[in-house]
Coordinates of C-alpha atoms in Angstrom, one line a residue:
X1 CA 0.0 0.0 0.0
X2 CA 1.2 3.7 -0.9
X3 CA 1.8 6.2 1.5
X4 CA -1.0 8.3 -0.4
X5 CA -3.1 5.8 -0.1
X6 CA -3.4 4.6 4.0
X7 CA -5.8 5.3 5.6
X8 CA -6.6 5.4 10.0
X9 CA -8.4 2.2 10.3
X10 CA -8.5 2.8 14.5
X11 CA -8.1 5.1 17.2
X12 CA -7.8 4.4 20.8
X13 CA -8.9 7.2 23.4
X14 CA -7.1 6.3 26.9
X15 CA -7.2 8.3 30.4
X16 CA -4.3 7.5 32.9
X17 CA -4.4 9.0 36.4
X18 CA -0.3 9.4 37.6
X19 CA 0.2 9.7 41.0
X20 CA 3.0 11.6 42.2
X21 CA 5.3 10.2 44.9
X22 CA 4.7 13.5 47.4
X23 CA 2.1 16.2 46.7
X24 CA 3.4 19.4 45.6
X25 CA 2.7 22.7 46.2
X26 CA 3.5 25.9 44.7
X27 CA 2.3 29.6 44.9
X28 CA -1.1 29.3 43.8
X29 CA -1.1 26.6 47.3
X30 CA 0.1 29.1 49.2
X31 CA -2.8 31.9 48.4
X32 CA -5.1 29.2 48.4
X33 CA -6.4 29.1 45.1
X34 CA -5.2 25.4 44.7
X35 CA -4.7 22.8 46.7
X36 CA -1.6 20.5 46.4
X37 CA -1.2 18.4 43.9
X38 CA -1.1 15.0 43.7
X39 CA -1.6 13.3 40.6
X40 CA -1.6 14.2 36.9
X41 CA -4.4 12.7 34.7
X42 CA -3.1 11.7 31.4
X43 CA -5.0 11.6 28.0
X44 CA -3.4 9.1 25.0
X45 CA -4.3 8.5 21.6
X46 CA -3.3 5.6 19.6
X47 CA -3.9 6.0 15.9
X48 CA -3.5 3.2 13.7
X49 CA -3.6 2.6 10.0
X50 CA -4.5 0.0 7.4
X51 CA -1.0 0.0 6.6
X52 CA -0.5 -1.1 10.0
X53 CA 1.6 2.0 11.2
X54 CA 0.9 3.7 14.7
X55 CA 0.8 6.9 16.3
X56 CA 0.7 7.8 20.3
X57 CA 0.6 11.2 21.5
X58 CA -0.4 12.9 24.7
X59 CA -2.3 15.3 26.4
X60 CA -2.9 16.0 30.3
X61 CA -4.7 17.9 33.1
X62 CA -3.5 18.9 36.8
X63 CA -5.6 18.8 39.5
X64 CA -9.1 19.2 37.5
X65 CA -10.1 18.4 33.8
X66 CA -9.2 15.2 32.6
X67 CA -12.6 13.5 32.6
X68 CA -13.8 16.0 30.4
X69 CA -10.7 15.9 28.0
X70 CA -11.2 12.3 27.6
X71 CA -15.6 12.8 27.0
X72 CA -14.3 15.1 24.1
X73 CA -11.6 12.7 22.8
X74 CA -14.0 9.5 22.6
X75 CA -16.3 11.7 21.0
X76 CA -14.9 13.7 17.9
X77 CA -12.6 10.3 17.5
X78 CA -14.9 8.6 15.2
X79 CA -14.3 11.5 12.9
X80 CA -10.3 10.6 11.5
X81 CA -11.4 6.7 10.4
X82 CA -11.2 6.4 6.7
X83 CA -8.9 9.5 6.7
X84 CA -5.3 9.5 5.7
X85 CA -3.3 10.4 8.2
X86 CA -0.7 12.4 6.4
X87 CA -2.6 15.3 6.5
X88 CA -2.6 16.8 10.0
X89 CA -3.1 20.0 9.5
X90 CA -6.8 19.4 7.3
X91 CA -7.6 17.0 9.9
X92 CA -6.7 19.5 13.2
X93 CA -9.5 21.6 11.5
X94 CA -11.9 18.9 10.6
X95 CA -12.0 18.0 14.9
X96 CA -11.7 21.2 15.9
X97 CA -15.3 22.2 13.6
X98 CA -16.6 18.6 15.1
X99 CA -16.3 20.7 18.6
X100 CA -16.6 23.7 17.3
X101 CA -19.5 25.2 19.7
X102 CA -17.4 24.4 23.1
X103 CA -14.8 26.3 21.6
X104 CA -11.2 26.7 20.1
X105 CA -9.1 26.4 23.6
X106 CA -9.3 24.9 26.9
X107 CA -10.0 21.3 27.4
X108 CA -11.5 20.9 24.0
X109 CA -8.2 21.6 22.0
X110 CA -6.3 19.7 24.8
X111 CA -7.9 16.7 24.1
X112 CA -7.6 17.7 20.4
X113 CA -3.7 17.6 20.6
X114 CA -3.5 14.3 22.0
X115 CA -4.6 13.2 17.9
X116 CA -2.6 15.9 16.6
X117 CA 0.6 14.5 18.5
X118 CA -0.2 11.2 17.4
X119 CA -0.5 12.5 13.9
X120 CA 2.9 13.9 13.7
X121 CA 4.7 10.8 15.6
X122 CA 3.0 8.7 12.9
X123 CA 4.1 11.0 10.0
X124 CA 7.7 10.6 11.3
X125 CA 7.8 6.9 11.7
X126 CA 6.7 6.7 8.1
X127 CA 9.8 8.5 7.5
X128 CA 12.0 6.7 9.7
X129 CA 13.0 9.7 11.3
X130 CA 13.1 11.7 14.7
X131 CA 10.5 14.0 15.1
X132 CA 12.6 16.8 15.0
X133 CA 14.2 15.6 11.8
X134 CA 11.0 15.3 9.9
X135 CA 10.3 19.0 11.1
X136 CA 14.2 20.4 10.4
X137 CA 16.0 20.6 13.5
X138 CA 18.7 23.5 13.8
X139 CA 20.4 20.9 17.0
X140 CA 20.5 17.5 18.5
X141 CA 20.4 18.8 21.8
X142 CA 18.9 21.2 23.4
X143 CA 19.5 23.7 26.6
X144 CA 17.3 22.0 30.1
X145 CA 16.8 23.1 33.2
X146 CA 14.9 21.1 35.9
X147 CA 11.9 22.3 37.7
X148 CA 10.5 19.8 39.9
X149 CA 13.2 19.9 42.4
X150 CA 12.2 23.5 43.2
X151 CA 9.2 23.3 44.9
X152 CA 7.3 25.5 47.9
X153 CA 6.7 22.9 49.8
X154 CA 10.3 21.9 50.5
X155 CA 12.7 23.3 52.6
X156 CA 15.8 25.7 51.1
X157 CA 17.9 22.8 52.5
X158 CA 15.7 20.2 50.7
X159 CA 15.9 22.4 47.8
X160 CA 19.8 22.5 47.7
X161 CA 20.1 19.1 48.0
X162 CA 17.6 18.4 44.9
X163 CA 19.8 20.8 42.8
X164 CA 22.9 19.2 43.9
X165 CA 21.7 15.7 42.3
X166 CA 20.1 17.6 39.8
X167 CA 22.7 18.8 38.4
X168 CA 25.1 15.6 38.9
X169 CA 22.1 13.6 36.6
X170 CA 23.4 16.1 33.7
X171 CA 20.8 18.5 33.5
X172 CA 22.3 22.2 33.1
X173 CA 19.6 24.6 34.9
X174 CA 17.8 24.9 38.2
X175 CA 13.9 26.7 38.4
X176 CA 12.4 27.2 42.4
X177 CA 9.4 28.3 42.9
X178 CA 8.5 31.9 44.4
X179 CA 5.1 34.3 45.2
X180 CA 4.7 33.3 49.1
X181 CA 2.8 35.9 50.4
X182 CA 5.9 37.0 52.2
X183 CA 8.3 38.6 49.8
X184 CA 10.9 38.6 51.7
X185 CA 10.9 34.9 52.3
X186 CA 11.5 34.6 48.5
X187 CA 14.1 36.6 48.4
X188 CA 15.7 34.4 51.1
X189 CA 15.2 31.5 49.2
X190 CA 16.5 32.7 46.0
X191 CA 19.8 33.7 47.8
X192 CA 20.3 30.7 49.4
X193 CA 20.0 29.0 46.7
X194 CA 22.6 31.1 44.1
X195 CA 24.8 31.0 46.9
X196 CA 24.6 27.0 46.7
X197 CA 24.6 27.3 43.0
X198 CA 27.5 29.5 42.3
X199 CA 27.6 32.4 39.6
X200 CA 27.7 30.0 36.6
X201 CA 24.6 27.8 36.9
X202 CA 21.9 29.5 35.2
X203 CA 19.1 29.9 37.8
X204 CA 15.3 30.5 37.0
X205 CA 12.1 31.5 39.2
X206 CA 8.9 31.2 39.4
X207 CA 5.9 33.0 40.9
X208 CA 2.6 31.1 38.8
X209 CA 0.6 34.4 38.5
X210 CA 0.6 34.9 42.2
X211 CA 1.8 38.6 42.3
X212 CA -0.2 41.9 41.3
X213 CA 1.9 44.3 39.6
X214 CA 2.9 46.3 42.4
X215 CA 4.9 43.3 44.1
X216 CA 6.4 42.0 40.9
X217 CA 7.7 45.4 39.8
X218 CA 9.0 45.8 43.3
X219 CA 10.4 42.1 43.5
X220 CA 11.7 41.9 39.9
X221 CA 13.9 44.5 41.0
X222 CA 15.4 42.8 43.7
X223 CA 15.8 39.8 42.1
X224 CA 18.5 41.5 39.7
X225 CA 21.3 40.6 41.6
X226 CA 20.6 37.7 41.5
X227 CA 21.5 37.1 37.7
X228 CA 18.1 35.3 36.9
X229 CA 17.9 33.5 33.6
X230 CA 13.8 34.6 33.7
X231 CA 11.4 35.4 35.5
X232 CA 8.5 33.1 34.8
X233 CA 4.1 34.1 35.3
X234 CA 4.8 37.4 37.6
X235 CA 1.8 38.2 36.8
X236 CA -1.6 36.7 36.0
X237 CA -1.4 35.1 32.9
X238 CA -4.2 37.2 31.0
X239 CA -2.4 40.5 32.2
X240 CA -0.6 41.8 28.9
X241 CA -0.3 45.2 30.1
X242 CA 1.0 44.6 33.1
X243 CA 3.8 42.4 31.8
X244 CA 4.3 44.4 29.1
X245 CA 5.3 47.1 31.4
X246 CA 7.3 44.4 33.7
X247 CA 9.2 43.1 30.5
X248 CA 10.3 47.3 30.0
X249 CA 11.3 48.0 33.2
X250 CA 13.6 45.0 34.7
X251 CA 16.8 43.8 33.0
X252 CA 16.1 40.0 33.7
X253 CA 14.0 38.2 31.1
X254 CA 10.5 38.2 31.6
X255 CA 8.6 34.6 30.5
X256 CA 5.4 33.9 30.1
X257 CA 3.0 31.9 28.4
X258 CA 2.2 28.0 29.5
X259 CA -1.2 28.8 30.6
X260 CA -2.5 29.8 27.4
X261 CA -4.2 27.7 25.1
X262 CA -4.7 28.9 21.6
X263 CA -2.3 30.7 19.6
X264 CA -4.8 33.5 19.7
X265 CA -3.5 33.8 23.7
X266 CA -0.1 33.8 22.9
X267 CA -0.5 36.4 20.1
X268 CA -1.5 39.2 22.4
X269 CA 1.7 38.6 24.7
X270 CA 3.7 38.5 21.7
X271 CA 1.9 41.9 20.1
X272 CA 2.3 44.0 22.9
X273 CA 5.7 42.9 23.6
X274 CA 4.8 41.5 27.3
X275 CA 7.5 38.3 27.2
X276 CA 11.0 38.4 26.6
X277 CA 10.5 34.1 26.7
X278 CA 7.9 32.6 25.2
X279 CA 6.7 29.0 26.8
X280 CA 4.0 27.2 25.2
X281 CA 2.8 23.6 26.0
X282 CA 2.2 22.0 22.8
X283 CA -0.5 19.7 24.6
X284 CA -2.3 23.0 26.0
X285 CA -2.5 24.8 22.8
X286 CA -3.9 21.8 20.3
X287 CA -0.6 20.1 19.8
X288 CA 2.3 20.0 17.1
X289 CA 0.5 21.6 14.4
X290 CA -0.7 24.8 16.3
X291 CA 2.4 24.8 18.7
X292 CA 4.2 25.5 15.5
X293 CA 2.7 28.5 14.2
X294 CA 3.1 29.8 17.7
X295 CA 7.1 28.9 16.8
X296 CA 6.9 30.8 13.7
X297 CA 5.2 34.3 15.4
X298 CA 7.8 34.1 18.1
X299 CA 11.1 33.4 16.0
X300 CA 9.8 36.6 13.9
X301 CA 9.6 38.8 16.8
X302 CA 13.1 37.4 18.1
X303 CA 11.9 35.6 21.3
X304 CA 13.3 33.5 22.9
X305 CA 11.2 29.8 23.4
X306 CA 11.1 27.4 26.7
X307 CA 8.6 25.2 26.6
X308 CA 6.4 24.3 29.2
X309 CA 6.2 20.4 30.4
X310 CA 6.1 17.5 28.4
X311 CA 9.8 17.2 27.5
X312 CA 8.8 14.3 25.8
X313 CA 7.6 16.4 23.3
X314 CA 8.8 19.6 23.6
X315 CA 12.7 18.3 23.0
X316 CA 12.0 18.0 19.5
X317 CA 10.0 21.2 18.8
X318 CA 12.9 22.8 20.8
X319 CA 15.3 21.4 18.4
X320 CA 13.7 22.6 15.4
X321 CA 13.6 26.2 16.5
X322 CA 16.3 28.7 15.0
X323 CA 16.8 30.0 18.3
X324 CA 18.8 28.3 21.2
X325 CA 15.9 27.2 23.4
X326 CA 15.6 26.0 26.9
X327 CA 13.5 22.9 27.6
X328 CA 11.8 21.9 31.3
X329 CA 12.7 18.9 32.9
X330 CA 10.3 16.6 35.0
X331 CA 10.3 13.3 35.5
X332 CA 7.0 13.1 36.5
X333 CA 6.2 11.1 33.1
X334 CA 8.8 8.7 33.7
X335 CA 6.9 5.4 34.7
X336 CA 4.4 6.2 31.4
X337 CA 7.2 5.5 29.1
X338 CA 9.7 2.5 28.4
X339 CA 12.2 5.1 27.1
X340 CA 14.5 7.7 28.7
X341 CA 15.9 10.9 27.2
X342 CA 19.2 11.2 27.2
X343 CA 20.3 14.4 29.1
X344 CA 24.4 14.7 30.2
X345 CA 26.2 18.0 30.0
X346 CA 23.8 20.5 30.4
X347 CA 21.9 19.3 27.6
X348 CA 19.0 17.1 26.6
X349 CA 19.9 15.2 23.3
X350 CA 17.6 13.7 20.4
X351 CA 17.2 9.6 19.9
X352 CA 17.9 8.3 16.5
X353 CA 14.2 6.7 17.6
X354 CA 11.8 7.3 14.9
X355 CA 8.7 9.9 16.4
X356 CA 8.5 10.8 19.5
X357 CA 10.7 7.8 20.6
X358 CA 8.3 6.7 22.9
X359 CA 6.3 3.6 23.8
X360 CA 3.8 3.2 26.3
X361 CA 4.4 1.3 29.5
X362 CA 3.1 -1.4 31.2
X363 CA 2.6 1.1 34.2
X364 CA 0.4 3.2 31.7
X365 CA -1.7 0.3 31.0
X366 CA -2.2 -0.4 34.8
X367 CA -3.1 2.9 35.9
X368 CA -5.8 3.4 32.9
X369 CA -9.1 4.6 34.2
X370 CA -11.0 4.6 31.2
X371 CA -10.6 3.2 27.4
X372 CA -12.6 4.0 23.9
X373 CA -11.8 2.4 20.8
X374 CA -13.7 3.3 17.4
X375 CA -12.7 1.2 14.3
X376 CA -13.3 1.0 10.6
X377 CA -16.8 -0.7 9.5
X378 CA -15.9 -4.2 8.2

């Protein structure tokens, strides 16, 4: 059979619920607009074709929303049998009309992108190439920096300690978390912990939207000194003005952008010049196919790109930017997956797998909460 002539004979919708081994907390626990966190529900969707070829991608929810990305999933998945899977982009818009009246972000488009990532790992294992490859990578290995060791609900000792191994395992940057309601607690903890670093590990923050622009304008400032790679969500992550003005007034990097989930979102930070670092999720905003054009907007306007989660993923759209990107570490996703990345030096580098590089695990299997499968009439 041709290439031009396959078509998807079956798709499976799948929801995993991953516990994490301690719940987390982090600014938004703090204020108490959330409460720790303590699993991660996981939507997959395996595509498969007469030709016998198969795609998985990936999508997920904290805290809330994964039953209702999977009720959207099982539904519009009916809609790609009997179509070839080659072309993603026509078939992105063909689910995204099926859905059309619950919108074009939020949970619908997240469950959306667990098809569209599927699409594109298929596409490149019909090519017998990396992801990245199949979209032109500029790099085999990209810039990381590890966020889950950096926590509110740890200690600045525990903290230390996390970077410490962190850094030993090969990754080459360390995020903590900051926006406690006291200020100057941050402070202390961001000191502590570039003292422990030294001058020469790149170091990020984090607030998750917990400041108003008063206290991020107030401490942005004092963070200079600190010789942040970025700040990351100051602000609330709707609030363009606000860091549009931030991104003018402090020297450190202002990022922004993990929370959104169209292009649409993004567009306004980029317009009005509100992010110095742009970090899309590409299961937030749809998947590979709209994650892309959000690439394109922000190599015009010279951003820089980090994107959010899912290094999985993200490793190879990081790759195929012009710019020198940073991607996030977590191993969170770890026990889904029979594959690891390879990260040593600073750096996270690309398989010569074809796709994603990534099979499911038999831990994915066990923790599955829910299955749908549609198939081509016989």
């Amino acid at each position: 059979m041709s290439a031009s002539s396959d078509r998807i004979s079956s798709v499976t919708v799948s929801s995993a619920t991953l516990p994490l081994p301690a719940p987390i907390s982090d600014a938004k626990v703090f204020t108490g607009r959330q409460r720790p966190m303590s699993e991660v529900a996981v939507l997959f969707a395996e595509v498969r074709t007469e030709a016998g070829l198969e795609g998985v991608g990936f999508s997920y929810s904290k805290r809330a929303g994964g039953p209702a990305q999977f009720a959207h999933a099982r539904e519009v998945a009916p809609d790609l049998i009997g179509e070839d899977p080659n072309d993603i982009g026509r078939l992105w818009t063909k689910l995204v009309w099926a859905g059309a009246s619950v919108g074009r972000s939020g949970a619908a488009t997240q469950a959306l992108a667990a098809f569209d990532i599927a699409l594109w790992d298929l596409k490149a294992k019909r090519a017998n190439l990396p992801l990245a490859k199949l979209l032109g990578a500029h790099r085999d290995s990209v810039r990381c920096y590890n966020t889950s060791g950096g926590f509110l609900h740890e200690s600045i000792g525990q903290i230390k300690d996390n970077a410490t191994r962190t850094l030993e395992s090969g990754v080459g940057g360390i995020k903590i978390k900051v926006g406690l309601p006291d200020s100057a607690e941050d402070l202390r903890r961001v000191a502590a912990v570039r003292e422990h670093l030294g001058d020469g590990v790149p170091l990020m923050v984090d607030a998750n939207q917990q400041w108003d622009r008063p206290t991020a304008m107030r401490v942005g400032r004092a963070l200079e000194e600190f010789d942040l790679v970025w700040i990351e969500e100051p602000l609330d992550a709707y609030d363009v003005p606000g860091h549009a003005e931030l991104a003018r007034a402090l020297t450190t990097a202002v990022a922004s952008g993990e929370m959104l989930t169209s292009v649409a979102e993004h567009y306004e930070l980029i317009r009005a010049g509100a992010v110095d670092v742009l970090q899309p999720d590409a299961p937030r905003v749809g998947g590979i196919t709209q994650f892309l054009k959000l690439a394109t907007l922000a190599d015009h306007h010279h951003l820089q790109l980090a994107p959010h989660f899912a290094m999985e993923i993200h490793v190879h759209l990081a790759a195929a930017y012009p710019r020198e990107p940073w991607v996030e570490h977590f191993d969170w996703l770890h026990p889904l997956f029979d594959e690891r990345l390879d990260i040593r030096d600073g750096r996270m580098h690309l398989s010569d797998r074809p796709g994603l590089g990534v099979t499911l695990s038999e831990q994915a299997r066990a923790w599955t909460v829910e299955t749908a499968s549609v198939d081509a009439p016989r």
